[in-house]
Short mmCIF file of N, CA, C and O in Angstrom, two decimals:
data_model
loop_
_atom_site.label_atom_id
_atom_site.label_comp_id
_atom_site.label_asym_id
_atom_site.label_seq_id
_atom_site.Cartn_x
_atom_site.Cartn_y
_atom_site.Cartn_z
N GLN A 20 41.77 23.73 -70.15
CA GLN A 20 40.60 24.08 -69.73
C GLN A 20 40.23 25.62 -70.36
O GLN A 20 41.12 26.45 -70.53
N VAL A 21 39.04 25.75 -70.78
CA VAL A 21 38.57 26.89 -71.49
C VAL A 21 37.37 27.49 -70.82
O VAL A 21 36.34 26.79 -70.43
N GLN A 22 37.30 28.54 -70.55
CA GLN A 22 36.09 29.43 -69.99
C GLN A 22 35.56 30.17 -70.99
O GLN A 22 36.17 31.04 -71.67
N LEU A 23 34.26 30.25 -71.05
CA LEU A 23 33.37 31.02 -71.96
C LEU A 23 32.22 31.84 -71.37
O LEU A 23 31.66 31.35 -70.52
N VAL A 24 32.39 33.16 -71.54
CA VAL A 24 31.40 34.04 -71.03
C VAL A 24 30.64 34.90 -72.10
O VAL A 24 31.24 35.50 -73.06
N GLU A 25 29.25 34.60 -72.27
CA GLU A 25 28.35 35.25 -73.18
C GLU A 25 28.04 36.56 -72.70
O GLU A 25 27.81 36.93 -71.49
N SER A 26 27.79 37.45 -73.70
CA SER A 26 27.13 38.66 -73.48
C SER A 26 26.37 39.19 -74.60
O SER A 26 26.64 38.69 -75.64
N GLY A 27 25.37 40.06 -74.38
CA GLY A 27 24.92 40.77 -75.71
C GLY A 27 23.43 40.65 -75.92
O GLY A 27 22.78 41.17 -76.73
N GLY A 28 22.86 39.66 -75.04
CA GLY A 28 21.42 39.38 -75.27
C GLY A 28 20.67 40.39 -74.86
O GLY A 28 20.93 41.46 -74.22
N GLY A 29 19.36 40.24 -75.09
CA GLY A 29 18.25 41.39 -74.49
C GLY A 29 16.97 41.09 -75.45
O GLY A 29 16.66 40.12 -75.97
N LEU A 30 16.20 42.14 -75.27
CA LEU A 30 14.87 42.12 -75.91
C LEU A 30 14.93 43.21 -76.94
O LEU A 30 15.48 44.25 -77.09
N VAL A 31 14.37 42.41 -78.29
CA VAL A 31 14.34 43.22 -79.64
C VAL A 31 12.89 43.10 -80.23
O VAL A 31 12.47 41.83 -80.09
N GLN A 32 12.58 43.96 -81.04
CA GLN A 32 11.41 43.65 -81.60
C GLN A 32 11.68 42.94 -82.90
O GLN A 32 12.82 42.74 -83.41
N THR A 33 10.63 42.28 -83.62
CA THR A 33 10.81 41.53 -84.82
C THR A 33 11.52 42.40 -85.93
O THR A 33 10.93 43.42 -86.17
N GLY A 34 12.30 41.83 -86.69
CA GLY A 34 13.12 42.43 -87.56
C GLY A 34 14.28 43.39 -87.22
O GLY A 34 15.05 43.64 -88.01
N GLY A 35 14.68 43.40 -85.86
CA GLY A 35 15.79 43.96 -85.43
C GLY A 35 16.96 43.14 -85.25
O GLY A 35 16.95 42.12 -85.84
N SER A 36 18.04 43.72 -84.65
CA SER A 36 19.16 43.12 -84.70
C SER A 36 19.90 43.14 -83.34
O SER A 36 19.57 44.08 -82.43
N LEU A 37 20.58 42.04 -83.02
CA LEU A 37 21.53 42.07 -81.80
C LEU A 37 22.87 41.39 -82.15
O LEU A 37 22.86 40.71 -83.24
N ARG A 38 23.89 41.70 -81.31
CA ARG A 38 25.21 41.01 -81.56
C ARG A 38 25.64 40.49 -80.17
O ARG A 38 25.79 41.12 -79.27
N LEU A 39 25.85 39.16 -80.31
CA LEU A 39 26.13 38.46 -79.05
C LEU A 39 27.77 38.31 -79.15
O LEU A 39 28.29 38.21 -80.30
N SER A 40 28.38 38.20 -77.91
CA SER A 40 29.83 38.03 -77.73
C SER A 40 30.09 36.96 -76.87
O SER A 40 29.37 36.75 -75.91
N CYS A 41 31.19 36.16 -77.27
CA CYS A 41 31.55 35.07 -76.35
C CYS A 41 33.01 35.31 -76.11
O CYS A 41 33.99 35.20 -77.02
N ALA A 42 33.48 35.77 -74.88
CA ALA A 42 34.83 35.87 -74.54
C ALA A 42 35.42 34.68 -74.04
O ALA A 42 34.77 33.92 -73.08
N ALA A 43 36.62 33.99 -74.49
CA ALA A 43 37.08 32.81 -74.14
C ALA A 43 38.43 33.11 -73.47
O ALA A 43 39.10 34.10 -73.66
N SER A 44 38.78 32.23 -72.42
CA SER A 44 40.00 32.38 -71.65
C SER A 44 40.59 31.03 -71.47
O SER A 44 39.79 30.09 -71.69
N GLY A 45 41.86 31.06 -71.24
CA GLY A 45 42.53 29.72 -71.14
C GLY A 45 43.68 29.76 -72.01
O GLY A 45 43.70 30.18 -73.20
N ARG A 46 44.65 29.02 -71.75
CA ARG A 46 45.95 29.16 -72.53
C ARG A 46 45.86 28.49 -74.02
O ARG A 46 46.50 28.93 -74.86
N THR A 47 45.08 27.51 -74.06
CA THR A 47 44.86 26.87 -75.43
C THR A 47 43.53 26.92 -76.22
O THR A 47 43.23 26.32 -76.96
N PHE A 48 43.00 28.28 -75.91
CA PHE A 48 41.67 28.63 -76.64
C PHE A 48 41.60 28.43 -78.09
O PHE A 48 40.69 28.05 -78.58
N SER A 49 42.79 28.82 -78.69
CA SER A 49 42.82 28.86 -80.17
C SER A 49 42.76 27.44 -80.90
O SER A 49 42.69 27.35 -81.91
N ALA A 50 43.03 26.52 -79.97
CA ALA A 50 43.05 25.02 -80.50
C ALA A 50 41.58 24.49 -80.54
O ALA A 50 41.35 23.38 -80.92
N TYR A 51 40.51 25.28 -80.13
CA TYR A 51 39.27 24.89 -80.14
C TYR A 51 38.41 25.43 -81.17
O TYR A 51 38.46 26.47 -81.58
N THR A 52 37.37 24.69 -81.85
CA THR A 52 36.43 25.08 -82.78
C THR A 52 35.30 25.77 -81.88
O THR A 52 34.96 24.99 -80.83
N MET A 53 34.76 26.72 -82.33
CA MET A 53 33.73 27.50 -81.54
C MET A 53 32.46 27.47 -82.18
O MET A 53 32.32 27.42 -83.49
N ALA A 54 31.43 27.45 -81.42
CA ALA A 54 30.14 27.52 -82.07
C ALA A 54 29.08 28.17 -81.06
O ALA A 54 29.42 28.53 -79.98
N TRP A 55 27.90 28.51 -81.65
CA TRP A 55 26.68 28.96 -80.94
C TRP A 55 25.64 27.98 -80.90
O TRP A 55 25.38 27.42 -82.10
N PHE A 56 24.90 27.75 -79.88
CA PHE A 56 23.82 26.85 -79.86
C PHE A 56 22.76 27.76 -79.11
O PHE A 56 23.04 28.81 -78.65
N ARG A 57 21.39 27.28 -79.11
CA ARG A 57 20.18 28.04 -78.52
C ARG A 57 19.39 27.03 -77.95
O ARG A 57 19.26 25.97 -78.66
N GLN A 58 18.70 27.36 -76.95
CA GLN A 58 17.46 26.58 -76.51
C GLN A 58 16.32 27.38 -76.05
O GLN A 58 16.37 28.32 -75.20
N ALA A 59 15.19 27.07 -76.72
CA ALA A 59 14.08 27.70 -76.61
C ALA A 59 13.25 26.84 -75.49
O ALA A 59 13.57 25.76 -75.29
N PRO A 60 12.45 27.60 -74.69
CA PRO A 60 11.58 26.91 -73.61
C PRO A 60 10.94 25.62 -74.27
O PRO A 60 10.29 25.59 -75.00
N GLY A 61 11.34 24.51 -73.43
CA GLY A 61 10.63 23.15 -73.84
C GLY A 61 11.16 22.57 -75.07
O GLY A 61 10.57 21.39 -75.55
N LYS A 62 12.23 22.96 -75.60
CA LYS A 62 12.74 22.51 -76.79
C LYS A 62 14.28 21.95 -76.45
O LYS A 62 14.84 22.36 -75.56
N GLU A 63 14.81 21.19 -77.25
CA GLU A 63 16.03 20.63 -77.27
C GLU A 63 17.19 21.76 -77.52
O GLU A 63 16.60 22.86 -78.47
N ARG A 64 18.22 21.78 -77.12
CA ARG A 64 19.38 22.70 -77.44
C ARG A 64 19.67 22.48 -78.93
O ARG A 64 19.90 21.24 -79.18
N GLU A 65 19.80 23.33 -79.83
CA GLU A 65 20.16 23.21 -81.23
C GLU A 65 21.14 24.05 -81.67
O GLU A 65 21.44 25.19 -81.12
N PHE A 66 22.01 23.53 -82.62
CA PHE A 66 23.08 24.14 -83.16
C PHE A 66 22.69 25.45 -84.07
O PHE A 66 21.60 25.40 -84.71
N VAL A 67 23.49 26.52 -83.93
CA VAL A 67 23.11 27.76 -84.66
C VAL A 67 24.23 27.97 -85.82
O VAL A 67 23.95 28.09 -86.90
N ALA A 68 25.51 28.19 -85.32
CA ALA A 68 26.52 28.41 -86.22
C ALA A 68 27.90 28.03 -85.44
O ALA A 68 28.05 27.91 -84.37
N ALA A 69 28.97 27.73 -86.40
CA ALA A 69 30.34 27.51 -85.95
C ALA A 69 31.38 28.03 -86.84
O ALA A 69 31.27 28.49 -87.97
N VAL A 70 32.72 28.18 -86.07
CA VAL A 70 33.67 28.95 -86.85
C VAL A 70 34.98 28.61 -86.18
O VAL A 70 34.94 28.16 -85.00
N ASN A 71 36.05 28.50 -86.93
CA ASN A 71 37.46 28.37 -86.28
C ASN A 71 38.05 29.77 -85.96
O ASN A 71 37.51 30.88 -86.40
N TRP A 72 39.05 29.77 -85.12
CA TRP A 72 39.70 31.11 -84.58
C TRP A 72 40.20 31.85 -85.76
O TRP A 72 40.51 32.96 -85.80
N SER A 73 40.50 31.13 -86.84
CA SER A 73 41.02 31.85 -88.03
C SER A 73 40.02 32.60 -88.86
O SER A 73 40.32 33.39 -89.78
N GLY A 74 38.82 32.45 -88.52
CA GLY A 74 37.61 33.09 -89.04
C GLY A 74 37.02 32.23 -90.28
O GLY A 74 35.98 32.68 -90.94
N ALA A 75 37.54 31.24 -90.56
CA ALA A 75 36.87 30.22 -91.65
C ALA A 75 37.41 28.81 -91.48
O ALA A 75 38.47 28.62 -90.97
N PRO A 76 36.54 27.93 -91.91
CA PRO A 76 35.48 28.11 -92.52
C PRO A 76 34.31 28.48 -91.48
O PRO A 76 34.66 28.33 -90.20
N THR A 77 32.98 28.69 -91.93
CA THR A 77 32.11 28.89 -90.97
C THR A 77 30.93 27.71 -91.52
O THR A 77 31.03 27.32 -92.64
N TYR A 78 29.79 27.73 -90.54
CA TYR A 78 28.98 26.63 -90.99
C TYR A 78 27.66 27.14 -90.05
O TYR A 78 27.78 27.49 -88.79
N TYR A 79 26.41 27.06 -90.76
CA TYR A 79 25.35 27.47 -90.27
C TYR A 79 24.09 26.65 -90.32
O TYR A 79 24.07 25.70 -91.30
N ALA A 80 23.26 26.63 -89.39
CA ALA A 80 22.01 26.02 -89.41
C ALA A 80 21.14 26.63 -90.50
O ALA A 80 21.02 27.79 -90.70
N ASP A 81 20.21 25.72 -91.20
CA ASP A 81 19.43 26.45 -92.17
C ASP A 81 18.62 27.37 -91.79
O ASP A 81 18.32 28.38 -92.52
N SER A 82 18.19 27.33 -90.63
CA SER A 82 17.23 28.40 -89.99
C SER A 82 17.67 29.77 -89.97
O SER A 82 16.94 30.65 -89.80
N VAL A 83 19.01 29.83 -89.83
CA VAL A 83 19.62 31.24 -89.58
C VAL A 83 20.57 31.55 -90.78
O VAL A 83 20.95 32.98 -90.80
N LYS A 84 20.70 30.73 -91.64
CA LYS A 84 21.56 31.15 -92.94
C LYS A 84 20.96 32.41 -93.53
O LYS A 84 19.70 32.63 -93.93
N GLY A 85 21.94 33.28 -93.88
CA GLY A 85 21.53 34.61 -94.69
C GLY A 85 21.08 35.71 -93.59
O GLY A 85 20.97 36.64 -93.97
N ARG A 86 20.79 35.34 -92.41
CA ARG A 86 20.33 36.32 -91.26
C ARG A 86 21.49 36.57 -90.13
O ARG A 86 21.49 37.67 -89.77
N PHE A 87 22.06 35.43 -89.85
CA PHE A 87 23.13 35.46 -88.78
C PHE A 87 24.46 35.39 -89.42
O PHE A 87 24.67 34.62 -90.47
N THR A 88 25.40 36.06 -88.72
CA THR A 88 26.89 35.83 -89.14
C THR A 88 27.72 35.58 -87.85
O THR A 88 27.74 36.38 -86.94
N ILE A 89 28.50 34.56 -88.05
CA ILE A 89 29.32 34.17 -86.89
C ILE A 89 30.74 34.67 -87.28
O ILE A 89 31.20 34.63 -88.42
N SER A 90 31.55 35.25 -86.34
CA SER A 90 32.90 35.69 -86.61
C SER A 90 33.75 35.48 -85.39
O SER A 90 33.28 35.31 -84.31
N SER A 91 35.22 35.64 -85.62
CA SER A 91 36.07 35.63 -84.65
C SER A 91 37.08 36.65 -84.62
O SER A 91 37.37 37.10 -85.68
N ASP A 92 37.53 37.04 -83.34
CA ASP A 92 38.67 37.90 -83.19
C ASP A 92 39.62 37.35 -82.39
O ASP A 92 39.61 37.37 -81.14
N ASN A 93 40.57 36.72 -83.01
CA ASN A 93 41.60 36.18 -82.24
C ASN A 93 42.49 37.05 -81.24
O ASN A 93 42.64 36.60 -80.06
N ALA A 94 42.57 38.24 -81.61
CA ALA A 94 43.39 38.95 -80.68
C ALA A 94 42.49 39.42 -79.25
O ALA A 94 43.19 39.42 -78.21
N LYS A 95 41.08 39.47 -79.48
CA LYS A 95 40.28 39.83 -78.48
C LYS A 95 39.78 38.42 -77.76
O LYS A 95 39.04 38.56 -76.85
N LYS A 96 40.19 37.32 -78.32
CA LYS A 96 39.77 35.95 -77.87
C LYS A 96 38.13 35.93 -77.66
O LYS A 96 37.73 35.75 -76.69
N THR A 97 37.55 36.57 -78.62
CA THR A 97 36.04 36.79 -78.76
C THR A 97 35.46 36.28 -80.05
O THR A 97 35.98 36.53 -81.06
N ILE A 98 34.31 35.48 -79.80
CA ILE A 98 33.65 35.05 -81.01
C ILE A 98 32.16 35.90 -80.85
O ILE A 98 31.69 36.28 -79.84
N TYR A 99 31.81 36.28 -82.10
CA TYR A 99 30.62 37.14 -82.14
C TYR A 99 29.58 36.23 -83.06
O TYR A 99 29.85 35.53 -83.71
N LEU A 100 28.21 36.68 -82.69
CA LEU A 100 27.15 36.28 -83.51
C LEU A 100 26.31 37.49 -83.85
O LEU A 100 25.53 37.93 -82.87
N GLN A 101 26.47 37.94 -84.94
CA GLN A 101 25.46 39.00 -85.32
C GLN A 101 24.20 38.57 -86.00
O GLN A 101 24.22 37.68 -86.83
N MET A 102 23.26 39.01 -85.34
CA MET A 102 21.90 38.42 -85.71
C MET A 102 20.96 39.46 -86.35
O MET A 102 20.70 40.57 -85.64
N ASN A 103 20.59 39.24 -87.50
CA ASN A 103 19.79 40.35 -88.22
C ASN A 103 18.37 39.74 -88.55
O ASN A 103 18.31 38.49 -88.65
N SER A 104 17.48 40.69 -88.89
CA SER A 104 16.09 40.20 -89.23
C SER A 104 15.63 39.16 -88.31
O SER A 104 15.04 38.11 -88.66
N LEU A 105 15.60 39.42 -87.16
CA LEU A 105 15.17 38.49 -85.96
C LEU A 105 13.71 38.26 -86.06
O LEU A 105 12.93 39.06 -86.32
N LYS A 106 13.42 36.99 -85.70
CA LYS A 106 12.08 36.72 -85.62
C LYS A 106 11.71 36.10 -84.28
O LYS A 106 12.50 35.82 -83.43
N PRO A 107 10.43 36.09 -83.96
CA PRO A 107 10.09 35.62 -82.70
C PRO A 107 10.39 34.14 -82.52
O PRO A 107 10.88 33.81 -81.28
N GLU A 108 10.50 33.39 -83.34
CA GLU A 108 11.06 31.86 -83.23
C GLU A 108 12.55 31.96 -83.01
O GLU A 108 13.06 30.79 -82.69
N ASP A 109 13.35 33.12 -82.95
CA ASP A 109 14.72 33.05 -82.45
C ASP A 109 14.76 33.25 -81.17
O ASP A 109 16.02 33.17 -80.67
N THR A 110 13.68 33.43 -80.40
CA THR A 110 13.69 33.60 -79.00
C THR A 110 14.29 32.41 -78.31
O THR A 110 13.60 31.16 -78.48
N ALA A 111 15.39 32.47 -77.44
CA ALA A 111 15.92 31.47 -76.84
C ALA A 111 16.96 31.89 -75.88
O ALA A 111 17.46 33.03 -75.88
N VAL A 112 17.70 31.04 -75.17
CA VAL A 112 18.86 31.26 -74.42
C VAL A 112 19.93 30.79 -75.45
O VAL A 112 19.91 29.57 -76.00
N TYR A 113 20.99 31.64 -75.61
CA TYR A 113 22.09 31.26 -76.56
C TYR A 113 23.27 31.06 -75.82
O TYR A 113 23.67 31.69 -74.99
N TYR A 114 23.98 29.95 -76.18
CA TYR A 114 25.09 29.39 -75.80
C TYR A 114 26.38 29.33 -76.52
O TYR A 114 26.11 28.82 -77.61
N CYS A 115 27.44 29.77 -75.90
CA CYS A 115 28.72 29.64 -76.68
C CYS A 115 29.31 28.30 -76.42
O CYS A 115 28.95 27.70 -75.28
N ALA A 116 29.93 27.58 -77.24
CA ALA A 116 30.46 26.22 -77.10
C ALA A 116 31.79 26.11 -77.74
O ALA A 116 32.23 26.78 -78.69
N ALA A 117 32.50 25.13 -77.20
CA ALA A 117 33.95 24.81 -77.75
C ALA A 117 34.12 23.38 -77.82
O ALA A 117 34.01 22.69 -76.76
N SER A 118 34.90 23.07 -78.78
CA SER A 118 35.42 21.65 -78.93
C SER A 118 36.74 21.60 -79.57
O SER A 118 37.08 22.36 -80.52
N SER A 119 37.66 20.64 -79.07
CA SER A 119 39.09 20.49 -79.61
C SER A 119 38.93 19.17 -80.41
O SER A 119 40.16 18.84 -80.99
N ILE A 120 37.88 18.47 -80.49
CA ILE A 120 37.86 17.04 -81.09
C ILE A 120 37.18 17.12 -82.40
O ILE A 120 37.27 16.04 -83.09
N VAL A 121 36.49 18.24 -82.87
CA VAL A 121 35.84 18.06 -84.07
C VAL A 121 36.06 19.32 -84.82
O VAL A 121 36.44 20.44 -84.27
N GLY A 122 35.86 19.26 -86.30
CA GLY A 122 35.83 20.45 -87.04
C GLY A 122 34.60 21.36 -87.02
O GLY A 122 33.68 20.92 -86.61
N VAL A 123 34.67 22.40 -87.68
CA VAL A 123 33.34 23.29 -88.01
C VAL A 123 31.99 22.52 -88.19
O VAL A 123 31.10 22.56 -87.62
N ALA A 124 32.15 21.76 -89.39
CA ALA A 124 30.84 20.94 -89.82
C ALA A 124 30.36 19.92 -88.84
O ALA A 124 29.29 19.80 -88.88
N ALA A 125 31.09 19.37 -87.92
CA ALA A 125 30.68 18.63 -87.15
C ALA A 125 30.37 19.21 -85.82
O ALA A 125 29.92 18.42 -84.72
N MET A 126 30.49 20.50 -85.42
CA MET A 126 29.94 20.91 -84.33
C MET A 126 28.43 21.22 -84.00
O MET A 126 28.01 21.48 -83.13
N THR A 127 27.73 20.44 -85.02
CA THR A 127 26.25 20.44 -84.74
C THR A 127 25.93 19.35 -83.78
O THR A 127 24.93 19.37 -83.22
N ARG A 128 26.92 18.64 -83.44
CA ARG A 128 26.70 17.46 -82.49
C ARG A 128 26.93 17.96 -80.98
O ARG A 128 28.12 18.22 -80.80
N LYS A 129 25.88 17.90 -80.25
CA LYS A 129 26.18 18.46 -78.73
C LYS A 129 27.00 17.50 -78.03
O LYS A 129 27.80 17.93 -77.20
N SER A 130 27.14 16.12 -78.51
CA SER A 130 28.07 15.25 -77.91
C SER A 130 29.50 15.62 -78.00
O SER A 130 30.31 15.09 -77.37
N ALA A 131 29.63 16.33 -79.10
CA ALA A 131 31.09 16.76 -79.42
C ALA A 131 31.76 17.99 -78.67
O ALA A 131 32.80 18.26 -78.51
N ILE A 132 30.70 18.75 -77.97
CA ILE A 132 31.11 19.92 -77.12
C ILE A 132 31.73 19.60 -75.82
O ILE A 132 31.29 18.88 -74.93
N GLU A 133 32.81 20.16 -75.61
CA GLU A 133 33.65 20.12 -74.28
C GLU A 133 33.29 21.12 -73.17
O GLU A 133 33.49 20.88 -72.02
N TYR A 134 33.04 22.43 -73.86
CA TYR A 134 32.75 23.31 -72.78
C TYR A 134 31.73 24.26 -73.29
O TYR A 134 31.59 24.54 -74.50
N TRP A 135 30.82 24.59 -72.19
CA TRP A 135 29.66 25.56 -72.61
C TRP A 135 29.93 26.79 -71.78
O TRP A 135 30.31 26.73 -70.61
N GLY A 136 29.45 27.86 -72.31
CA GLY A 136 29.29 29.20 -71.54
C GLY A 136 27.79 29.11 -70.57
O GLY A 136 27.12 28.03 -70.77
N GLN A 137 27.61 30.14 -70.13
CA GLN A 137 26.33 30.17 -69.02
C GLN A 137 25.20 30.46 -69.75
O GLN A 137 24.08 30.25 -69.31
N GLY A 138 25.19 31.16 -71.04
CA GLY A 138 24.16 31.34 -71.69
C GLY A 138 23.75 32.91 -71.68
O GLY A 138 23.86 33.52 -70.60
N THR A 139 22.96 33.43 -72.57
CA THR A 139 22.38 34.62 -72.61
C THR A 139 21.27 34.80 -73.28
O THR A 139 20.76 34.23 -74.31
N GLN A 140 20.21 35.51 -72.57
CA GLN A 140 18.68 35.23 -73.14
C GLN A 140 18.58 36.38 -74.20
O GLN A 140 18.88 37.54 -74.32
N VAL A 141 17.95 35.82 -75.34
CA VAL A 141 17.52 36.76 -76.51
C VAL A 141 16.00 36.57 -76.63
O VAL A 141 15.45 35.42 -76.82
N THR A 142 15.25 37.56 -76.46
CA THR A 142 13.73 37.70 -76.64
C THR A 142 13.52 38.40 -77.88
O THR A 142 13.78 39.77 -77.81
N VAL A 143 12.66 38.03 -78.82
CA VAL A 143 12.16 38.68 -79.91
C VAL A 143 10.91 38.80 -79.84
O VAL A 143 10.08 37.91 -79.81
N SER A 144 10.16 40.24 -79.77
CA SER A 144 8.85 40.34 -79.60
C SER A 144 8.22 40.35 -80.91
O SER A 144 8.67 41.14 -81.92
N SER A 145 6.88 40.04 -81.09
CA SER A 145 6.07 40.26 -82.16
C SER A 145 5.32 41.47 -82.47
O SER A 145 5.23 42.16 -81.42
#
């Protein structure tokens, strides 16, 4: 069993930055591949980025490449998503996700996710 708790969302202007955190708990958390997804109103939940607890490899959606950075801190049991150059289209609820059955590149599939966090709202104003 893995529990995921996100934090760090908020309201930011276009071009601004935010850092999301996902705190994991559970005895076997390090066996899981971790990812961030997001869901905008009226849209499907979509993959954003994925990482292993070792910090590598990482994998990104094309829409965030070069602007977002995913990282992990094994000692703190926390995953981060640094979001720079934010755009209004980045507005969404951001979810932390975990899977023990697929690697980083396959974390794009929602069907592979075993655990979800409760989500944190990110709003980018124009």
